CSV table of C-alpha atoms in Angstrom, one decimal:
chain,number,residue,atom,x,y,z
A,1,UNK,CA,221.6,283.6,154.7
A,2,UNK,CA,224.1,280.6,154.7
A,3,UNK,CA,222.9,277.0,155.2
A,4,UNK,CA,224.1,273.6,155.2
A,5,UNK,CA,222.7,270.2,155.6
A,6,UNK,CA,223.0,268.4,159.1
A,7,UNK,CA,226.4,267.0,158.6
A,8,UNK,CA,227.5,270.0,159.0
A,9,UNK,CA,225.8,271.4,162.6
A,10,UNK,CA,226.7,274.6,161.7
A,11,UNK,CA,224.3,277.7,162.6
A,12,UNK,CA,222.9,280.4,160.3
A,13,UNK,CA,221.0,283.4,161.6
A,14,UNK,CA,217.6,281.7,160.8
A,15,UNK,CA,218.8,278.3,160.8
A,16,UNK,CA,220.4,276.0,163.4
A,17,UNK,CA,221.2,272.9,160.7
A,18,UNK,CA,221.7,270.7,163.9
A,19,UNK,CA,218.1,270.3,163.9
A,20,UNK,CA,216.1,273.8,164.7
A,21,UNK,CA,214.7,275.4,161.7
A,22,UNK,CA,213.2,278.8,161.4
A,23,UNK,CA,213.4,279.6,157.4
A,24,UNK,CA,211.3,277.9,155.4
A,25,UNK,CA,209.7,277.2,152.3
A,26,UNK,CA,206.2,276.4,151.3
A,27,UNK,CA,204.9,272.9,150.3
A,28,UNK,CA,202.0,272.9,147.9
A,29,UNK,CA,199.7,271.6,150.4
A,30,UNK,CA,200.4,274.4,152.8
A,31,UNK,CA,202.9,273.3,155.3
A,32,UNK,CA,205.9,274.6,155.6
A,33,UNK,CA,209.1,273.3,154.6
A,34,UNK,CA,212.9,273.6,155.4
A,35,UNK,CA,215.0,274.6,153.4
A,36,UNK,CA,217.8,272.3,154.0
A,37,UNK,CA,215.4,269.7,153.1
A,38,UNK,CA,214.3,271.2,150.0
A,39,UNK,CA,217.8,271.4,148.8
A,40,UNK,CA,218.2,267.6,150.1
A,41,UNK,CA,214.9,266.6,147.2
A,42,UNK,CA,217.3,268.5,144.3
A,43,UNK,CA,220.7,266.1,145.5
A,44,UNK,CA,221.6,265.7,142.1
A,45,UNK,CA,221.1,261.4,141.4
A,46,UNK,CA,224.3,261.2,139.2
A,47,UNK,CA,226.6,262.0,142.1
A,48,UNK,CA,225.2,258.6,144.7
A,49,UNK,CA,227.7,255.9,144.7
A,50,UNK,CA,227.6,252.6,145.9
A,51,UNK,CA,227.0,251.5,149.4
A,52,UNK,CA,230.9,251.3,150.8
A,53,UNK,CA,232.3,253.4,148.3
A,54,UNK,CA,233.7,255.4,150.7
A,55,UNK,CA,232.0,258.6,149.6
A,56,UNK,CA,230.6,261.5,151.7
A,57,UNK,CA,227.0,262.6,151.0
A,58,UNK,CA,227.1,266.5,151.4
A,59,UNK,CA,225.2,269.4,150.7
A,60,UNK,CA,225.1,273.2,151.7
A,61,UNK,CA,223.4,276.5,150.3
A,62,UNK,CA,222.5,279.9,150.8
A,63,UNK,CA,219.4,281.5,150.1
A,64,UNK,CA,219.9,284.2,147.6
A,65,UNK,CA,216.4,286.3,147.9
A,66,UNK,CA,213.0,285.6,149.5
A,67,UNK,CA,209.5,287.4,149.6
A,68,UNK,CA,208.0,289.7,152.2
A,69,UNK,CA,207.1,287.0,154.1
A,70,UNK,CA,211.0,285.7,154.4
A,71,UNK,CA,209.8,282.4,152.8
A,72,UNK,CA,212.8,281.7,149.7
A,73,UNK,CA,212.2,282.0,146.3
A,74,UNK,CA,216.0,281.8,144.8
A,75,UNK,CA,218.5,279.0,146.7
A,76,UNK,CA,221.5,278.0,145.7
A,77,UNK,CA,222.6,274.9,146.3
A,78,UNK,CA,226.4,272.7,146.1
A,79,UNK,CA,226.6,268.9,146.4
A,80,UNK,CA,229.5,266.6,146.7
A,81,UNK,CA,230.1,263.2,147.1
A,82,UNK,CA,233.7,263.7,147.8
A,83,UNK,CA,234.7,262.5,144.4
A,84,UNK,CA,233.3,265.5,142.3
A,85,UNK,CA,230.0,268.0,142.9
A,86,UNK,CA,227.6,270.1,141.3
A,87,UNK,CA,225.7,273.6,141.7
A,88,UNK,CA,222.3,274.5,140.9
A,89,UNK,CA,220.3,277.7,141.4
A,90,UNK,CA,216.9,276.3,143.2
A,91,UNK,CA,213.4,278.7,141.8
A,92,UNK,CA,210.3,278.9,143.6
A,93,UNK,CA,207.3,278.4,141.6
A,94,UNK,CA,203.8,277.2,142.1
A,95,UNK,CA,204.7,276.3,145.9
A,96,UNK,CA,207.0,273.5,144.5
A,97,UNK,CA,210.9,274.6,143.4
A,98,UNK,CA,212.4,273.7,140.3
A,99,UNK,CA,216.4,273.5,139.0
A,100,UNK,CA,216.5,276.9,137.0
A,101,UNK,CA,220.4,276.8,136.3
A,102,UNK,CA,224.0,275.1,136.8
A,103,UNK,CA,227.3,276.6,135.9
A,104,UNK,CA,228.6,275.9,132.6
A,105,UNK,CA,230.3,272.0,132.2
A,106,UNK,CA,233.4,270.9,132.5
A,107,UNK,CA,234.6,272.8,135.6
A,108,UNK,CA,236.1,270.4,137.8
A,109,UNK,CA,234.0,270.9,140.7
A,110,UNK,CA,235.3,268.4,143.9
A,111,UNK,CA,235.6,268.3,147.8
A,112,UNK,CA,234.5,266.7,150.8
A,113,UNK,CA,233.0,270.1,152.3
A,114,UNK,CA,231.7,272.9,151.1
A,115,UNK,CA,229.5,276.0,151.9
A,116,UNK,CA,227.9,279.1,150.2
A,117,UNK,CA,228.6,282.8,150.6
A,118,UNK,CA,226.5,285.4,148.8
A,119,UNK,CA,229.2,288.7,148.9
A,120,UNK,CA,228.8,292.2,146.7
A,121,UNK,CA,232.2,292.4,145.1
A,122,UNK,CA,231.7,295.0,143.0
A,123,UNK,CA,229.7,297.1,144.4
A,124,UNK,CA,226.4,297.2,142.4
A,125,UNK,CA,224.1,296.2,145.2
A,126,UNK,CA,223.9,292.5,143.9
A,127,UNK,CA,225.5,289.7,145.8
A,128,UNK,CA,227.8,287.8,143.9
A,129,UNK,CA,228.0,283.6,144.5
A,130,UNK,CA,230.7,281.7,146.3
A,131,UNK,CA,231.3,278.1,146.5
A,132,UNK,CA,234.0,277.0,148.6
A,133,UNK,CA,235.0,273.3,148.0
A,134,UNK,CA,237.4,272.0,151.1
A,135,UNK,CA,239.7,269.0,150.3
A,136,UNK,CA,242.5,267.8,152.6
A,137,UNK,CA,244.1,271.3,153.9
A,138,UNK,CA,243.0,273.5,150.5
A,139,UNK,CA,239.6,275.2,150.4
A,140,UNK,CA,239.1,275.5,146.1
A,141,UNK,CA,236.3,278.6,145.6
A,142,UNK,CA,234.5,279.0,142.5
A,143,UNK,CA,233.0,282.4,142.4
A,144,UNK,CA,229.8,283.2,140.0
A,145,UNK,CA,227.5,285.8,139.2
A,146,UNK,CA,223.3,285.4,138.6
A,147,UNK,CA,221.9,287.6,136.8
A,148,UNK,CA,218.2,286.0,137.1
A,149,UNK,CA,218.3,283.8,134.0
A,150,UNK,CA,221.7,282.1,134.1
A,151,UNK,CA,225.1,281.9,136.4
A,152,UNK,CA,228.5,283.6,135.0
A,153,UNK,CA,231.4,281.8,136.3
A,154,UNK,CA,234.2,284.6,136.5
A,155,UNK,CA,236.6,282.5,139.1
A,156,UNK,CA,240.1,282.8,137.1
A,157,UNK,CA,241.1,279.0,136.0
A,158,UNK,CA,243.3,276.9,134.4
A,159,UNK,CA,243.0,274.0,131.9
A,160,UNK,CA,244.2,270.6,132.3
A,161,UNK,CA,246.0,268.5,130.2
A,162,UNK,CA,243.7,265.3,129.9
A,163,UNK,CA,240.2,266.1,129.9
A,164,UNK,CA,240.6,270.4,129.0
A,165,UNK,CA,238.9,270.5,132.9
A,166,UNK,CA,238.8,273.9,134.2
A,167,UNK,CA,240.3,274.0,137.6
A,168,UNK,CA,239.8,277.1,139.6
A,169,UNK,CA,242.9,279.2,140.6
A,170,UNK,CA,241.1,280.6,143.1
A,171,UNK,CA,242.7,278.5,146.1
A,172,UNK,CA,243.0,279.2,149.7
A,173,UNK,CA,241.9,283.0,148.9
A,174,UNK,CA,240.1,286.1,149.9
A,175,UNK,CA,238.3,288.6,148.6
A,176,UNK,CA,240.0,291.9,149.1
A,177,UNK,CA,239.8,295.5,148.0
A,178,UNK,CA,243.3,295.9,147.4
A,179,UNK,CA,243.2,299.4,145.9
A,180,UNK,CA,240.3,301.1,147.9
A,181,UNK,CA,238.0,301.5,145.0
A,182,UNK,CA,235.3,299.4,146.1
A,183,UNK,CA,235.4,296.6,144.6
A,184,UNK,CA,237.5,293.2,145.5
A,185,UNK,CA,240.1,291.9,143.5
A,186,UNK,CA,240.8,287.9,144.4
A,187,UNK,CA,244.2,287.4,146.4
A,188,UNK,CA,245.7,284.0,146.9
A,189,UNK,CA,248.2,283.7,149.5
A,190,UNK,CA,251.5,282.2,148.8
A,191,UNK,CA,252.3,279.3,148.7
A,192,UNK,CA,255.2,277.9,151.3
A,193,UNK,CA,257.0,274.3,150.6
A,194,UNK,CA,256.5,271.0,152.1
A,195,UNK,CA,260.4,270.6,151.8
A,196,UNK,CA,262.7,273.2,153.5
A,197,UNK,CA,264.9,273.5,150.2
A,198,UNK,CA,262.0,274.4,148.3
A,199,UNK,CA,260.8,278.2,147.2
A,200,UNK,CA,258.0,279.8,148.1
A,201,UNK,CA,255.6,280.6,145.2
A,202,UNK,CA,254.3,284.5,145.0
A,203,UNK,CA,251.0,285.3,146.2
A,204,UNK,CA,248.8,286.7,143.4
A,205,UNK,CA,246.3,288.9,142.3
A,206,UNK,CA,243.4,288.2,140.4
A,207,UNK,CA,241.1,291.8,139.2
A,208,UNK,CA,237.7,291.7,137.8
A,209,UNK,CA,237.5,292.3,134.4
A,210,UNK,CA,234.0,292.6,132.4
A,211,UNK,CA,232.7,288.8,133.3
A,212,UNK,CA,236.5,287.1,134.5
A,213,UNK,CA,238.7,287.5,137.0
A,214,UNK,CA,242.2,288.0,135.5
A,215,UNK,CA,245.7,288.0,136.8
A,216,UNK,CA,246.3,291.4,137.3
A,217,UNK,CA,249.9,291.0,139.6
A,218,UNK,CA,252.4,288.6,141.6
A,219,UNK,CA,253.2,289.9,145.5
A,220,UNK,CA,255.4,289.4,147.9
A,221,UNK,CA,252.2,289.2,149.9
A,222,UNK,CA,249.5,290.6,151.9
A,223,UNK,CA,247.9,291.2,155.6
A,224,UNK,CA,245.5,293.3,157.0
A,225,UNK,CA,246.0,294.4,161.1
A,226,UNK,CA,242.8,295.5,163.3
A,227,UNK,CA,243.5,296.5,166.9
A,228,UNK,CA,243.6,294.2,169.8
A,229,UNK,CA,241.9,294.4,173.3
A,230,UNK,CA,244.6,297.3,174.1
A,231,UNK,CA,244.9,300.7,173.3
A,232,UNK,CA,248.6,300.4,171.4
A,233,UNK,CA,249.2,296.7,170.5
A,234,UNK,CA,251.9,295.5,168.2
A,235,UNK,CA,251.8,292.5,165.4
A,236,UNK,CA,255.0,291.2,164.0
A,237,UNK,CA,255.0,288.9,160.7
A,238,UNK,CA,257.5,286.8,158.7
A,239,UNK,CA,258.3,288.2,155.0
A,240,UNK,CA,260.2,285.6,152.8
A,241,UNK,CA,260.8,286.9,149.8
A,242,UNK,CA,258.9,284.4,147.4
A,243,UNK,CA,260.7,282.9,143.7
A,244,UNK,CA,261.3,285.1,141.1
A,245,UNK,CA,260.4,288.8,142.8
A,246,UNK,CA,263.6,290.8,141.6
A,247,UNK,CA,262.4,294.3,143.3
A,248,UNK,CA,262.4,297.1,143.4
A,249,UNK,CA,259.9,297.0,146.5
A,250,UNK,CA,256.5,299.1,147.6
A,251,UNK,CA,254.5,298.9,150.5
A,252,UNK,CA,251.3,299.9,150.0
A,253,UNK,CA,249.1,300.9,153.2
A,254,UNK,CA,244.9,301.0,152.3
A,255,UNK,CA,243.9,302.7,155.0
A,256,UNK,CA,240.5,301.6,156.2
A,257,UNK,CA,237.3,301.1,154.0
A,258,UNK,CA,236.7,302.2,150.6
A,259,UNK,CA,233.4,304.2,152.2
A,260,UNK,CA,236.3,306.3,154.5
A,261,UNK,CA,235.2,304.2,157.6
A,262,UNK,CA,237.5,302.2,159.9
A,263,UNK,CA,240.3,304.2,159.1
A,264,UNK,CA,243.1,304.4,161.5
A,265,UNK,CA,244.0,307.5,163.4
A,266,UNK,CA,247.4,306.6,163.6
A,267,UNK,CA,250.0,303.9,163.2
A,268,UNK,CA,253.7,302.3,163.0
A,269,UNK,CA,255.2,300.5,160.4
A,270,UNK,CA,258.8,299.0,160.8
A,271,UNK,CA,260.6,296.8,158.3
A,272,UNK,CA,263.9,294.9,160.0
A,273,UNK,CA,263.2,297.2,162.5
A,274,UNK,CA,263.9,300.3,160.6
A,275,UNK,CA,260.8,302.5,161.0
A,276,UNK,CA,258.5,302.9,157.6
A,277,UNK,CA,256.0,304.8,158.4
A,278,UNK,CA,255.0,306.8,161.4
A,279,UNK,CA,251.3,308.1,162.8
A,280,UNK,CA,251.8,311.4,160.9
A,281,UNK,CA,251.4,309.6,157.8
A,282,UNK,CA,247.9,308.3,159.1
A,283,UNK,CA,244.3,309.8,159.3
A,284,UNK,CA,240.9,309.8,159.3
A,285,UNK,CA,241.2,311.7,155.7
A,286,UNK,CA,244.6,309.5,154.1
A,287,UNK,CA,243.5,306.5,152.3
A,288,UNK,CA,246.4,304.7,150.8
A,289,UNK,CA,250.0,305.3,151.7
A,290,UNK,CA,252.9,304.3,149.2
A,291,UNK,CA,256.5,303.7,150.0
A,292,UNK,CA,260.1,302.4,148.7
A,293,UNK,CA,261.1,299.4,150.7
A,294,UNK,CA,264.2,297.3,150.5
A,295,UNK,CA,263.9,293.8,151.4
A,296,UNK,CA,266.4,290.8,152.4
A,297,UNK,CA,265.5,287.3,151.6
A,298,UNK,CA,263.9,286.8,155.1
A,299,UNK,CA,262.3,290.2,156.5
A,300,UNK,CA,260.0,290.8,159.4
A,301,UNK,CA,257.0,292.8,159.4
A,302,UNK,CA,256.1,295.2,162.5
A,303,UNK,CA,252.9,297.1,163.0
A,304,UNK,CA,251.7,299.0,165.6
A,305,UNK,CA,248.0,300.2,165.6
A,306,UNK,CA,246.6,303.4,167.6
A,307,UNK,CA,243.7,305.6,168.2
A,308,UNK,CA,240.0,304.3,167.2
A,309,UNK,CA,239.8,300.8,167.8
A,310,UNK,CA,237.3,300.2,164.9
A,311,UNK,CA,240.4,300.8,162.7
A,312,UNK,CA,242.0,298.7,160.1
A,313,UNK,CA,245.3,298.4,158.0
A,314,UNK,CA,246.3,296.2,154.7
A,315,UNK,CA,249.4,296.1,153.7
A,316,UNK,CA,250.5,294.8,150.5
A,317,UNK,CA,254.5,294.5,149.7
A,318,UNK,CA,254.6,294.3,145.6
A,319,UNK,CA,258.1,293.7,143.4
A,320,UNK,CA,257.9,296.0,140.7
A,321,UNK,CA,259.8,293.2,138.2
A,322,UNK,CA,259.3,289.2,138.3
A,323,UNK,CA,261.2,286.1,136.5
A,324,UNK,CA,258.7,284.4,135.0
């Protein structure tokens, strides 16, 4: 369950943060208690500023599990005053809640929103932890996993200068299964310029590795195509070709889930208008689909979904060799 504070007036499916609540915690005197104002009594003191500061008081969480009777017994929690935040992992215990953890320190940890995801992304049944962070047009995740005892941070990052801050690389991202084995690697879109004579950076890649997410490769980029409202609908993208890819080009076609479900029956894949792929290549039992591409500097991207309309394509276009 996601949850926010009432800044936000977003809805959950058992809580309405504009002002109906339905999950909730237990006081020790016996009443019950929301759980947006439980996480409200743990806003960490170090992060209120002066009246007229200009800062934003905000708060959101998800509840990570709760007992038979639905009442919470693990929440976590993110602050920020729009200058910097903090996260803490919120333990029921005695009918009062207590701070049980906080990521390690120094992670630069900043935004004016933010919300909480809980998402398995590797498969073992247990919901990883994501914090999303949004300042001016970026949305900065920090991704974590709780083991019970303590959080592991394994959002890839990089060090700053002044300070050694950690500063997620995890910006304006999804979680993807980009090679249908079930669980999701990290992709960060590319980058385009505020300046027309600028490049455009390469989207990349981060993989799960023991504990981290790592940089496992650059791409040209990714999308993912479901069908529309009709039967045979086509989508047409823009491919520039970001700095340093050198080719040679594949496209790589996952085909549905890594479970075998939402797999399309059959579909159209055109590059500069030369047909890639056809709906022979597709089915119900073909899972990922490689091909040789060539690309210009600008290409454009056609696809053209068919049959079950619970189907679903990604494509990913990656350059074999990179300038770095």
């Amino acid at each position: 369950m996601r949850g926010c504070s009432n800044y936000f007036g977003c809805v959950t499916t058992f809580l309405i943060c504009a002002g109906v609540v339905g999950l909730v915690g237990k006081r020790a005197s016996g009443q019950e208690q929301p759980v947006a104002s439980i996480v409200e009594e743990f806003y960490p003191p170090s992060l209120d500023l002066p009246a007229g500061s200009g800062s934003s008081r905000q708060q959101c969480f998800a509840v990570y599990d709760a007992d038979a009777s639905a009442r919470p017994q693990t929440i976590v929690a993110a602050y920020t005053n729009s200058a910097e935040g903090r996260i803490r992992v919120l333990r029921a215990r005695a009918g009062t809640f207590d701070v049980v953890a906080e990521p390690e320190g120094g992670l630069d940890l900043s935004g004016v929103w933010c919300g909480v995801s809980l998402e398995d992304v590797d498969g073992d049944g247990r919901k990883e932890i994501r914090v999303d962070f949004t300042l001016n047009r970026d949305t900065v995740s920090w991704l974590f996993r709780w083991d019970g005892q303590q959080l592991w941070n394994l959002t890839p990052t990089t060090t700053t200068a002044i300070g050694g801050y950690q500063i997620s690389s995890f910006v304006n991202g999804d979680l993807v299964d980009a090679d249908d084995d079930g669980t999701k690697e990290i992709y960060v879109q590319p980058r385009y310029p505020s300046f027309r004579d600028e490049p455009v950076l390469p989207a990349v890649l981060y993989r799960l590795s023991g504990n981290r997410y790592a940089e496992h490769m650059r791409l040209v980029g990714m999308w993912t195509f479901k069908p529309g409202s009709r039967a045979s609908e086509t989508s047409t993208v823009s491919v520039v070709i970001p700095q340093g890819a050198r080719g040679p080009y594949t496209l790589r076609v996952v085909n549905g889930l890594p479970d075998g479900m939402a797999r399309a029956a059959g579909a159209e894949v055109w590059i500069n208008g030369k047909e890639t792929l056809s709906p022979v290549d597709f089915g119900n039992s073909v899972g990922v689909i490689e091909r040789a591409v060539t690309l210009m500097p600008e290409n454009e991207l056609m696809v053209r979904l068919a049959g079950q309309f619970s189907g679903e394509i990604q494509i990913i276009i990656e350059s074999e060799d990179w300038n770095r």
